[in-house]
Amino acid sequence: MDFLCEHVVERKKEGLYRFKRAGIFAAWIIIPLIIVIACMALSSLDGLIFLRFSIFLIPLFVWLGLKLGPITLAYGSEAYEYSISSGEMTVSKIYGDRFRRDWVTLNLTKLEACAPYTPAYNSDAENGSFRQIYKAVSTMNAPNVYFAIFRDEQEKPCLLFFEATKKSLKMIKHYYPQTVMTNISE
């Protein structure tokens, strides 16, 4: 049996998320313009004439945009990586193929439920009250969406949605035998 399973899922551009990258880019243009215009408008008041020199901040804003803009644009593209190793499943967020941040870790032997997110099994996921809901899927309409109910460090119930592969289901089933298995085409 394999002892390591890794799978990466790119988040689909749907809903408001499709505008996230454009919004970050627009913020680098609109916010400096608002600051300069506001300073120019306030400079007409008595005692604030020094704000007219805010026009000289434009090169600073351009320099900051060129240096920090590409870094912040990476946060406009998300992917999720599932790693199963030694009975633990770790879900990480990957931003723009540059930055990786561990998001949630769960012990597979302590799962309360693991099943496909289909009408036959989703009553546990929809009827429970959860402290945190983690959606680590490309889209909720993806064909192989599974859910896992687990307890966090404070023993509060949490819900994780993930996209399963044959290998990951096999490993989850090894550590949590009550896992509901389905045929997955890859």
Tab-separated table of C-alpha atoms in Angstrom, residues 64-154:
chain	number	residue	atom	x	y	z
A	64	LEU	CA	4.940	50.142	-5.164
A	65	GLY	CA	2.543	48.848	-7.816
A	66	LEU	CA	5.370	47.424	-9.882
A	67	LYS	CA	7.032	45.779	-6.872
A	68	LEU	CA	4.043	44.574	-4.844
A	69	GLY	CA	1.432	44.249	-7.595
A	70	PRO	CA	2.585	40.878	-8.966
A	71	ILE	CA	2.878	39.483	-5.440
A	72	THR	CA	-0.672	40.457	-4.506
A	73	LEU	CA	-2.054	39.292	-7.864
A	74	ALA	CA	-1.058	35.760	-6.873
A	75	TYR	CA	-3.814	35.851	-4.251
A	76	GLY	CA	-6.356	36.084	-7.076
A	77	SER	CA	-5.799	32.432	-8.044
A	78	GLU	CA	-6.346	29.591	-5.567
A	79	ALA	CA	-5.689	25.876	-5.664
A	80	TYR	CA	-6.121	23.247	-2.973
A	81	GLU	CA	-3.658	20.454	-2.268
A	82	TYR	CA	-4.711	17.339	-0.359
A	83	SER	CA	-1.954	15.286	1.250
A	84	ILE	CA	-2.645	12.043	3.055
A	85	SER	CA	0.245	10.627	5.024
A	86	SER	CA	0.494	8.561	8.216
A	87	GLY	CA	-3.211	8.745	8.938
A	88	GLU	CA	-3.442	12.523	8.598
A	89	MET	CA	-5.025	14.507	5.814
A	90	THR	CA	-3.639	17.993	5.310
A	91	VAL	CA	-5.351	20.511	3.064
A	92	SER	CA	-3.249	23.445	1.889
A	93	LYS	CA	-4.160	26.539	-0.078
A	94	ILE	CA	-1.832	27.449	-2.924
A	95	TYR	CA	-2.026	31.016	-4.173
A	96	GLY	CA	-0.980	31.631	-7.769
A	97	ASP	CA	1.472	28.694	-7.796
A	98	ARG	CA	3.712	30.825	-5.552
A	99	PHE	CA	2.578	30.724	-1.948
A	100	ARG	CA	1.477	27.669	0.012
A	101	ARG	CA	-0.326	27.797	3.347
A	102	ASP	CA	-1.493	24.806	5.370
A	103	TRP	CA	-5.191	25.316	5.931
A	104	VAL	CA	-6.572	22.359	7.871
A	105	THR	CA	-5.229	19.061	9.191
A	106	LEU	CA	-7.408	16.180	10.338
A	107	ASN	CA	-6.703	12.782	11.804
A	108	LEU	CA	-8.384	10.152	9.621
A	109	THR	CA	-8.805	7.673	12.474
A	110	LYS	CA	-10.976	10.198	14.343
A	111	LEU	CA	-13.373	11.024	11.509
A	112	GLU	CA	-17.068	11.005	12.346
A	113	ALA	CA	-18.267	10.595	8.752
A	114	CYS	CA	-16.847	10.447	5.242
A	115	ALA	CA	-19.141	10.037	2.252
A	116	PRO	CA	-19.862	11.426	-1.209
A	117	TYR	CA	-21.767	14.698	-1.279
A	118	THR	CA	-24.806	13.279	-3.054
A	119	PRO	CA	-28.503	13.384	-2.093
A	120	ALA	CA	-28.245	9.872	-0.671
A	121	TYR	CA	-25.587	10.827	1.909
A	122	ASN	CA	-25.546	14.612	2.312
A	123	SER	CA	-28.090	14.803	5.161
A	124	ASP	CA	-25.243	14.637	7.711
A	125	ALA	CA	-23.453	17.523	6.025
A	126	GLU	CA	-26.525	19.707	5.609
A	127	ASN	CA	-28.298	19.092	8.927
A	128	GLY	CA	-25.366	19.487	11.303
A	129	SER	CA	-24.139	22.621	13.000
A	130	PHE	CA	-20.443	23.098	12.396
A	131	ARG	CA	-17.938	25.511	13.856
A	132	GLN	CA	-16.063	25.756	10.570
A	133	ILE	CA	-16.864	24.648	7.025
A	134	TYR	CA	-13.886	24.162	4.711
A	135	LYS	CA	-14.651	24.089	0.980
A	136	ALA	CA	-11.540	22.770	-0.742
A	137	VAL	CA	-13.140	21.899	-4.075
A	138	SER	CA	-12.893	23.298	-7.580
A	139	THR	CA	-16.667	23.719	-7.577
A	140	MET	CA	-19.445	22.186	-5.508
A	141	ASN	CA	-20.808	20.701	-8.770
A	142	ALA	CA	-17.648	18.648	-9.386
A	143	PRO	CA	-18.318	14.925	-9.942
A	144	ASN	CA	-16.270	13.493	-7.035
A	145	VAL	CA	-17.058	15.823	-4.123
A	146	TYR	CA	-16.847	14.116	-0.739
A	147	PHE	CA	-17.381	15.484	2.728
A	148	ALA	CA	-15.676	14.626	5.996
A	149	ILE	CA	-16.965	15.485	9.451
A	150	PHE	CA	-14.276	15.764	12.120
A	151	ARG	CA	-13.488	17.524	15.393
A	152	ASP	CA	-10.883	20.271	15.655
A	153	GLU	CA	-8.457	20.938	18.530
A	154	GLN	CA	-11.256	22.421	20.676
